[in-house]
Amino acid sequence: MQFWRAAGFAALFVSSVACRAAAQDVTLTSRDGSVELSGTLLGFDGEFYRVETEYGELTLDGSGVLCDGPGCPDLQDFVAEIAVSGSATMGAVLMPALVEGFGLRNGYRTDREAESDAYFTYLLTDEETGKLAARIRFRVTTTDEGFADLLANEADMVMALREIRTDERNRAREAGMGDLTGANRSRVLALDAIVPIVAPNNPVRAISAQDLAEVYAGRIANWSALGGPDAPITLHAPDPGTGLGQAVGDRLLDPAGLEMSAEATVHMRGAEISRAVADDPFAIGLASYAEIEDAQAVVLTGSCGRTLRASRRSIKTEDYPLTAPMFLYLPARRLPKVGREFLAYTRGLAAQNVIRRAGFVDQAPEEVPVDDQGDRFVNAIAAAGAEVTLGELQRMVATLSPMARLTISFRFEAGSIRLDAQSRSNVQQLARALEQGQYDTRRLLFVGFSDGDGASGANRDIALRRAEAVRRAVTIAAETANLERVTLDVDAFGEALPMACDDSAWGRQANRRVEVWLR
């Protein structure tokens, strides 16, 4: 009888920190006594053993074997151990709120034991039996440190405010942790955004993305260049070692070919930036949307006059160009049952409510009626001309006016046909909704839009191909959905409905998108 299976990876499963710290010899025997295997116990998740043997690392179903030796775990009072490391923005508020919400919903009492602000543990105790079910250990530092802990086999989940870097991804794959950009290895937990902020008494209320990048590169150093007073600009920014700081580079500075000024005062926490800026009338900061506090948010604008304001809806649809998804990265290892239940909980509506109450942007789809989108259609009329005809505008209005827009949108990486990270997560989210029958008997229309660079006919063709690609990705992901109960169509209107000005890379990126409309 074969009762084990080879684990296809070398550094697998960290969920039992205690077992990892004190690995000991064990002998596992099949219940009929016909097969025996000895080795060093590397981990146990309450259901499966992970053992280093002469045949390599093997994972064995605990229900089919008997364990003998000093390393054997207590099967009756097994306590799951889960290690979480990474972003302080996520670890300070968001993840604790989700752990507490999960406990409340699943019959666990949650007790927090804190060693410091950066190190704390949640104890989950079954309220019926009084037995300790899990210890969830948090190390709250930076995104960089989170990935370092993962690669050192000291974390089961990484909290990240940026996408994994290529070198981190390659090292994780070499260590047997799988492709951390895969559908089951990464997920967007919640949404945030990078928001320029000033003091409430600062008269500057709008800035272009290009000017904002030049301010932080030190090229614009006086408020008078932005329509403000004749005074030097004081810069506050997130530390470049934090996920938010790296997102600033990825989203704001790199597209402009600029680097952060050495004159900027950097902070480890976004709340520190907000407090510093709120007290200084000549300061500007880049803060997390969830941590603006008493400062004043500044609207992004462009030479064409369109403005993009950070709001819950514009961040959720990714219409606001400086969005910053909040990721959980999960290596290819089996979590204990409690950990798997927690991950399933984070995708449900109850968790979306917790995320919203914590001040972050949730991912629960919303339907936005046409009546609430008047400014978008005004932009369309203003942009009409020789390239976008009145007939095309009329066709767009006739098609979309009986429908509502879903807050799920899809955008592509710059210069690529690959969906960006938030959009890849949206594919899985929409696919799950289809599998659950949420849109049965309804019509979903995938609508492609483009920037205005190039001929309008070619732009519409490109937008249509992108809409078809998104529809195809969603239908492939919705493996168990009965697609005969829902209508999935595609259309495209090219550059007819711009979100931002086309005079910058940020604006063009915002305009290239696939929206989902529903009837």
JSON list of N, CA and C in Angstrom, two decimals, residues 28-69:
[
{"chain": "A", "resi": 28, "resn": "LEU", "atom": "N", "xyz": [7.15, 6.26, 10.75]},
{"chain": "A", "resi": 28, "resn": "LEU", "atom": "CA", "xyz": [5.74, 6.22, 10.36]},
{"chain": "A", "resi": 28, "resn": "LEU", "atom": "C", "xyz": [5.46, 4.85, 9.75]},
{"chain": "A", "resi": 29, "resn": "THR", "atom": "N", "xyz": [4.42, 4.20, 10.29]},
{"chain": "A", "resi": 29, "resn": "THR", "atom": "CA", "xyz": [4.08, 2.84, 9.88]},
{"chain": "A", "resi": 29, "resn": "THR", "atom": "C", "xyz": [2.65, 2.81, 9.38]},
{"chain": "A", "resi": 30, "resn": "SER", "atom": "N", "xyz": [2.42, 2.14, 8.25]},
{"chain": "A", "resi": 30, "resn": "SER", "atom": "CA", "xyz": [1.05, 1.99, 7.76]},
{"chain": "A", "resi": 30, "resn": "SER", "atom": "C", "xyz": [0.25, 1.18, 8.78]},
{"chain": "A", "resi": 31, "resn": "ARG", "atom": "N", "xyz": [-1.05, 1.39, 8.82]},
{"chain": "A", "resi": 31, "resn": "ARG", "atom": "CA", "xyz": [-1.87, 0.80, 9.87]},
{"chain": "A", "resi": 31, "resn": "ARG", "atom": "C", "xyz": [-1.92, -0.73, 9.79]},
{"chain": "A", "resi": 32, "resn": "ASP", "atom": "N", "xyz": [-1.64, -1.30, 8.62]},
{"chain": "A", "resi": 32, "resn": "ASP", "atom": "CA", "xyz": [-1.59, -2.75, 8.54]},
{"chain": "A", "resi": 32, "resn": "ASP", "atom": "C", "xyz": [-0.19, -3.29, 8.79]},
{"chain": "A", "resi": 33, "resn": "GLY", "atom": "N", "xyz": [0.77, -2.38, 9.08]},
{"chain": "A", "resi": 33, "resn": "GLY", "atom": "CA", "xyz": [2.12, -2.79, 9.43]},
{"chain": "A", "resi": 33, "resn": "GLY", "atom": "C", "xyz": [2.98, -3.21, 8.27]},
{"chain": "A", "resi": 34, "resn": "SER", "atom": "N", "xyz": [2.50, -3.09, 7.05]},
{"chain": "A", "resi": 34, "resn": "SER", "atom": "CA", "xyz": [3.24, -3.60, 5.90]},
{"chain": "A", "resi": 34, "resn": "SER", "atom": "C", "xyz": [4.32, -2.64, 5.40]},
{"chain": "A", "resi": 35, "resn": "VAL", "atom": "N", "xyz": [4.20, -1.36, 5.72]},
{"chain": "A", "resi": 35, "resn": "VAL", "atom": "CA", "xyz": [5.16, -0.37, 5.22]},
{"chain": "A", "resi": 35, "resn": "VAL", "atom": "C", "xyz": [5.64, 0.48, 6.38]},
{"chain": "A", "resi": 36, "resn": "GLU", "atom": "N", "xyz": [6.93, 0.73, 6.42]},
{"chain": "A", "resi": 36, "resn": "GLU", "atom": "CA", "xyz": [7.51, 1.54, 7.50]},
{"chain": "A", "resi": 36, "resn": "GLU", "atom": "C", "xyz": [8.49, 2.52, 6.88]},
{"chain": "A", "resi": 37, "resn": "LEU", "atom": "N", "xyz": [8.48, 3.73, 7.39]},
{"chain": "A", "resi": 37, "resn": "LEU", "atom": "CA", "xyz": [9.35, 4.78, 6.86]},
{"chain": "A", "resi": 37, "resn": "LEU", "atom": "C", "xyz": [9.89, 5.61, 8.00]},
{"chain": "A", "resi": 38, "resn": "SER", "atom": "N", "xyz": [11.20, 5.80, 8.02]},
{"chain": "A", "resi": 38, "resn": "SER", "atom": "CA", "xyz": [11.84, 6.60, 9.06]},
{"chain": "A", "resi": 38, "resn": "SER", "atom": "C", "xyz": [12.46, 7.85, 8.47]},
{"chain": "A", "resi": 39, "resn": "GLY", "atom": "N", "xyz": [12.55, 8.88, 9.29]},
{"chain": "A", "resi": 39, "resn": "GLY", "atom": "CA", "xyz": [13.15, 10.12, 8.83]},
{"chain": "A", "resi": 39, "resn": "GLY", "atom": "C", "xyz": [13.03, 11.20, 9.87]},
{"chain": "A", "resi": 40, "resn": "THR", "atom": "N", "xyz": [13.33, 12.42, 9.47]},
{"chain": "A", "resi": 40, "resn": "THR", "atom": "CA", "xyz": [13.26, 13.58, 10.35]},
{"chain": "A", "resi": 40, "resn": "THR", "atom": "C", "xyz": [11.96, 14.33, 10.09]},
{"chain": "A", "resi": 41, "resn": "LEU", "atom": "N", "xyz": [11.16, 14.51, 11.13]},
{"chain": "A", "resi": 41, "resn": "LEU", "atom": "CA", "xyz": [9.90, 15.22, 10.98]},
{"chain": "A", "resi": 41, "resn": "LEU", "atom": "C", "xyz": [10.16, 16.71, 10.77]},
{"chain": "A", "resi": 42, "resn": "LEU", "atom": "N", "xyz": [9.71, 17.22, 9.64]},
{"chain": "A", "resi": 42, "resn": "LEU", "atom": "CA", "xyz": [9.90, 18.63, 9.33]},
{"chain": "A", "resi": 42, "resn": "LEU", "atom": "C", "xyz": [8.68, 19.48, 9.64]},
{"chain": "A", "resi": 43, "resn": "GLY", "atom": "N", "xyz": [7.52, 18.84, 9.66]},
{"chain": "A", "resi": 43, "resn": "GLY", "atom": "CA", "xyz": [6.30, 19.60, 9.91]},
{"chain": "A", "resi": 43, "resn": "GLY", "atom": "C", "xyz": [5.09, 18.70, 10.00]},
{"chain": "A", "resi": 44, "resn": "PHE", "atom": "N", "xyz": [4.06, 19.20, 10.67]},
{"chain": "A", "resi": 44, "resn": "PHE", "atom": "CA", "xyz": [2.78, 18.49, 10.77]},
{"chain": "A", "resi": 44, "resn": "PHE", "atom": "C", "xyz": [1.69, 19.55, 10.84]},
{"chain": "A", "resi": 45, "resn": "ASP", "atom": "N", "xyz": [0.66, 19.43, 9.99]},
{"chain": "A", "resi": 45, "resn": "ASP", "atom": "CA", "xyz": [-0.38, 20.45, 9.92]},
{"chain": "A", "resi": 45, "resn": "ASP", "atom": "C", "xyz": [-1.70, 20.01, 10.53]},
{"chain": "A", "resi": 46, "resn": "GLY", "atom": "N", "xyz": [-1.66, 18.91, 11.29]},
{"chain": "A", "resi": 46, "resn": "GLY", "atom": "CA", "xyz": [-2.88, 18.38, 11.87]},
{"chain": "A", "resi": 46, "resn": "GLY", "atom": "C", "xyz": [-3.49, 17.29, 11.01]},
{"chain": "A", "resi": 47, "resn": "GLU", "atom": "N", "xyz": [-3.04, 17.19, 9.75]},
{"chain": "A", "resi": 47, "resn": "GLU", "atom": "CA", "xyz": [-3.55, 16.16, 8.84]},
{"chain": "A", "resi": 47, "resn": "GLU", "atom": "C", "xyz": [-2.43, 15.44, 8.11]},
{"chain": "A", "resi": 48, "resn": "PHE", "atom": "N", "xyz": [-1.37, 16.14, 7.76]},
{"chain": "A", "resi": 48, "resn": "PHE", "atom": "CA", "xyz": [-0.29, 15.56, 6.96]},
{"chain": "A", "resi": 48, "resn": "PHE", "atom": "C", "xyz": [1.05, 15.74, 7.67]},
{"chain": "A", "resi": 49, "resn": "TYR", "atom": "N", "xyz": [1.88, 14.69, 7.60]},
{"chain": "A", "resi": 49, "resn": "TYR", "atom": "CA", "xyz": [3.26, 14.77, 8.06]},
{"chain": "A", "resi": 49, "resn": "TYR", "atom": "C", "xyz": [4.15, 15.17, 6.89]},
{"chain": "A", "resi": 50, "resn": "ARG", "atom": "N", "xyz": [5.20, 15.89, 7.21]},
{"chain": "A", "resi": 50, "resn": "ARG", "atom": "CA", "xyz": [6.23, 16.19, 6.21]},
{"chain": "A", "resi": 50, "resn": "ARG", "atom": "C", "xyz": [7.55, 15.69, 6.78]},
{"chain": "A", "resi": 51, "resn": "VAL", "atom": "N", "xyz": [8.18, 14.76, 6.07]},
{"chain": "A", "resi": 51, "resn": "VAL", "atom": "CA", "xyz": [9.33, 14.05, 6.61]},
{"chain": "A", "resi": 51, "resn": "VAL", "atom": "C", "xyz": [10.48, 14.06, 5.61]},
{"chain": "A", "resi": 52, "resn": "GLU", "atom": "N", "xyz": [11.69, 14.32, 6.11]},
{"chain": "A", "resi": 52, "resn": "GLU", "atom": "CA", "xyz": [12.90, 14.19, 5.31]},
{"chain": "A", "resi": 52, "resn": "GLU", "atom": "C", "xyz": [13.39, 12.75, 5.44]},
{"chain": "A", "resi": 53, "resn": "THR", "atom": "N", "xyz": [13.43, 12.03, 4.33]},
{"chain": "A", "resi": 53, "resn": "THR", "atom": "CA", "xyz": [13.80, 10.62, 4.35]},
{"chain": "A", "resi": 53, "resn": "THR", "atom": "C", "xyz": [14.97, 10.37, 3.40]},
{"chain": "A", "resi": 54, "resn": "GLU", "atom": "N", "xyz": [15.40, 9.12, 3.36]},
{"chain": "A", "resi": 54, "resn": "GLU", "atom": "CA", "xyz": [16.48, 8.77, 2.42]},
{"chain": "A", "resi": 54, "resn": "GLU", "atom": "C", "xyz": [16.02, 8.91, 0.98]},
{"chain": "A", "resi": 55, "resn": "TYR", "atom": "N", "xyz": [14.69, 8.98, 0.76]},
{"chain": "A", "resi": 55, "resn": "TYR", "atom": "CA", "xyz": [14.16, 9.15, -0.58]},
{"chain": "A", "resi": 55, "resn": "TYR", "atom": "C", "xyz": [13.90, 10.62, -0.93]},
{"chain": "A", "resi": 56, "resn": "GLY", "atom": "N", "xyz": [14.24, 11.49, -0.02]},
{"chain": "A", "resi": 56, "resn": "GLY", "atom": "CA", "xyz": [13.94, 12.90, -0.20]},
{"chain": "A", "resi": 56, "resn": "GLY", "atom": "C", "xyz": [12.82, 13.33, 0.73]},
{"chain": "A", "resi": 57, "resn": "GLU", "atom": "N", "xyz": [12.30, 14.50, 0.48]},
{"chain": "A", "resi": 57, "resn": "GLU", "atom": "CA", "xyz": [11.23, 15.04, 1.33]},
{"chain": "A", "resi": 57, "resn": "GLU", "atom": "C", "xyz": [9.88, 14.49, 0.87]},
{"chain": "A", "resi": 58, "resn": "LEU", "atom": "N", "xyz": [9.14, 13.89, 1.80]},
{"chain": "A", "resi": 58, "resn": "LEU", "atom": "CA", "xyz": [7.86, 13.28, 1.48]},
{"chain": "A", "resi": 58, "resn": "LEU", "atom": "C", "xyz": [6.76, 13.85, 2.35]},
{"chain": "A", "resi": 59, "resn": "THR", "atom": "N", "xyz": [5.55, 13.91, 1.81]},
{"chain": "A", "resi": 59, "resn": "THR", "atom": "CA", "xyz": [4.36, 14.34, 2.55]},
{"chain": "A", "resi": 59, "resn": "THR", "atom": "C", "xyz": [3.43, 13.14, 2.68]},
{"chain": "A", "resi": 60, "resn": "LEU", "atom": "N", "xyz": [2.98, 12.85, 3.91]},
{"chain": "A", "resi": 60, "resn": "LEU", "atom": "CA", "xyz": [2.21, 11.65, 4.17]},
{"chain": "A", "resi": 60, "resn": "LEU", "atom": "C", "xyz": [0.90, 11.99, 4.87]},
{"chain": "A", "resi": 61, "resn": "ASP", "atom": "N", "xyz": [-0.16, 11.32, 4.47]},
{"chain": "A", "resi": 61, "resn": "ASP", "atom": "CA", "xyz": [-1.47, 11.50, 5.07]},
{"chain": "A", "resi": 61, "resn": "ASP", "atom": "C", "xyz": [-1.46, 10.87, 6.45]},
{"chain": "A", "resi": 62, "resn": "GLY", "atom": "N", "xyz": [-1.70, 11.69, 7.49]},
{"chain": "A", "resi": 62, "resn": "GLY", "atom": "CA", "xyz": [-1.63, 11.21, 8.86]},
{"chain": "A", "resi": 62, "resn": "GLY", "atom": "C", "xyz": [-2.68, 10.18, 9.21]},
{"chain": "A", "resi": 63, "resn": "SER", "atom": "N", "xyz": [-3.79, 10.15, 8.48]},
{"chain": "A", "resi": 63, "resn": "SER", "atom": "CA", "xyz": [-4.85, 9.18, 8.80]},
{"chain": "A", "resi": 63, "resn": "SER", "atom": "C", "xyz": [-4.47, 7.76, 8.44]},
{"chain": "A", "resi": 64, "resn": "GLY", "atom": "N", "xyz": [-3.43, 7.58, 7.61]},
{"chain": "A", "resi": 64, "resn": "GLY", "atom": "CA", "xyz": [-3.05, 6.24, 7.17]},
{"chain": "A", "resi": 64, "resn": "GLY", "atom": "C", "xyz": [-1.84, 5.68, 7.86]},
{"chain": "A", "resi": 65, "resn": "VAL", "atom": "N", "xyz": [-1.28, 6.39, 8.84]},
{"chain": "A", "resi": 65, "resn": "VAL", "atom": "CA", "xyz": [-0.04, 5.92, 9.47]},
{"chain": "A", "resi": 65, "resn": "VAL", "atom": "C", "xyz": [-0.11, 6.08, 10.98]},
{"chain": "A", "resi": 66, "resn": "LEU", "atom": "N", "xyz": [0.77, 5.34, 11.65]},
{"chain": "A", "resi": 66, "resn": "LEU", "atom": "CA", "xyz": [1.00, 5.49, 13.08]},
{"chain": "A", "resi": 66, "resn": "LEU", "atom": "C", "xyz": [2.40, 6.06, 13.26]},
{"chain": "A", "resi": 67, "resn": "CYS", "atom": "N", "xyz": [2.54, 7.01, 14.18]},
{"chain": "A", "resi": 67, "resn": "CYS", "atom": "CA", "xyz": [3.81, 7.70, 14.39]},
{"chain": "A", "resi": 67, "resn": "CYS", "atom": "C", "xyz": [4.46, 7.22, 15.68]},
{"chain": "A", "resi": 68, "resn": "ASP", "atom": "N", "xyz": [5.77, 6.94, 15.59]},
{"chain": "A", "resi": 68, "resn": "ASP", "atom": "CA", "xyz": [6.52, 6.53, 16.77]},
{"chain": "A", "resi": 68, "resn": "ASP", "atom": "C", "xyz": [7.84, 7.29, 16.78]},
{"chain": "A", "resi": 69, "resn": "GLY", "atom": "N", "xyz": [8.21, 7.80, 17.95]},
{"chain": "A", "resi": 69, "resn": "GLY", "atom": "CA", "xyz": [9.48, 8.50, 18.07]},
{"chain": "A", "resi": 69, "resn": "GLY", "atom": "C", "xyz": [9.32, 9.79, 18.84]}
]
